Amino acid sequence: MDLLAVLDEAVTALKAPLGVTDRSQGWTDELRREIQEEISISRSVLRRHGPGMVRYIRPRLDEWMESEGLEPGRLQHLVSDVQRRLLDAHSSA
């Protein structure tokens, strides 16, 4: 799956209302919106300016989620995958 497709999937998942399980893992509506916006910005940059811009995107989503004390789960895994793929693309650029 290409990077933009992964970002699209993450934005879609993060726009959906949180479930009981998500909330029990530490997610709040505000945190969900903030991380969704951060991923949306990266996605927009790549769409507008091309894949070469990936070298300028420095995601810190893992640090953010750790500082919020999120437990492993569906959204945490999804956001971690986004970060990993952005970093992989950055090191390949």
Coordinates of C-alpha atoms in Angstrom, one line a residue:
M1 CA 0.0 0.0 0.0
D2 CA 1.4 3.4 -0.9
L3 CA 2.1 6.1 1.6
L4 CA -0.8 8.3 0.6
A5 CA -3.2 5.4 0.9
V6 CA -2.0 4.7 4.4
L7 CA -2.4 8.4 5.3
D8 CA -5.9 8.4 3.8
E9 CA -6.8 5.3 5.9
A10 CA -5.5 6.8 9.1
V11 CA -7.4 10.1 8.6
T12 CA -10.6 8.2 7.9
A13 CA -10.2 6.1 11.0
L14 CA -9.4 9.1 13.1
K15 CA -12.4 11.1 11.9
A16 CA -14.7 8.4 13.2
P17 CA -16.2 8.7 16.7
L18 CA -14.2 6.9 19.4
G19 CA -15.5 3.7 20.7
V20 CA -15.6 2.5 24.3
T21 CA -12.4 0.5 23.8
D22 CA -10.6 3.5 22.3
R23 CA -11.5 5.6 25.3
S24 CA -10.4 2.9 27.7
Q25 CA -7.0 3.0 26.0
G26 CA -6.7 6.7 26.8
W27 CA -8.0 8.3 23.6
T28 CA -10.0 11.5 23.9
D29 CA -11.9 13.4 21.2
E30 CA -9.4 16.3 21.4
L31 CA -6.3 14.0 21.1
R32 CA -8.0 12.1 18.2
R33 CA -8.7 15.4 16.3
E34 CA -5.2 16.7 16.9
I35 CA -3.4 13.6 15.6
Q36 CA -5.8 13.4 12.7
E37 CA -5.0 17.0 11.8
E38 CA -1.3 16.3 12.0
I39 CA -1.6 13.4 9.7
S40 CA -3.9 15.4 7.4
I41 CA -1.2 18.1 7.1
S42 CA 1.4 15.6 6.1
R43 CA -1.0 14.1 3.6
S44 CA -1.8 17.5 2.1
V45 CA 1.9 18.4 1.8
L46 CA 2.7 15.2 -0.1
R47 CA -0.3 15.6 -2.4
R48 CA 0.3 19.2 -3.2
H49 CA 4.1 19.2 -3.4
G50 CA 5.0 15.6 -4.3
P51 CA 6.7 12.7 -2.6
G52 CA 10.0 14.5 -2.4
M53 CA 8.6 16.6 0.5
V54 CA 8.6 13.5 2.7
R55 CA 12.2 14.4 3.7
Y56 CA 10.8 17.6 5.4
I57 CA 8.1 15.8 7.4
R58 CA 9.3 14.9 10.9
P59 CA 6.6 13.0 12.7
R60 CA 6.7 12.7 16.4
L61 CA 3.5 10.8 16.8
D62 CA 5.0 8.0 18.8
E63 CA 6.4 10.5 21.4
W64 CA 3.1 12.3 21.5
M65 CA 1.1 9.1 22.1
E66 CA 3.6 8.0 24.7
S67 CA 3.4 11.3 26.6
E68 CA -0.4 10.9 26.6
G69 CA -0.1 7.5 28.1
L70 CA -2.1 5.7 25.4
E71 CA -2.3 1.9 25.7
P72 CA -1.7 -0.3 22.7
G73 CA -4.8 -0.8 20.6
R74 CA -6.4 -0.2 17.2
L75 CA -5.7 3.5 16.9
Q76 CA -2.3 3.4 18.5
H77 CA -1.2 0.7 16.1
L78 CA -2.6 2.7 13.1
V79 CA -0.8 5.9 14.1
S80 CA 2.4 4.0 14.8
D81 CA 2.2 2.5 11.3
V82 CA 1.8 6.0 9.8
Q83 CA 4.9 7.2 11.7
R84 CA 6.9 4.1 10.6
R85 CA 6.0 4.5 7.0
L86 CA 6.7 8.2 7.0
L87 CA 10.1 7.6 8.5
D88 CA 10.8 4.8 6.1
A89 CA 9.9 7.0 3.1
H90 CA 12.0 9.8 4.6
S91 CA 15.1 7.5 4.8
S92 CA 14.5 6.3 1.3
A93 CA 14.2 9.8 -0.2

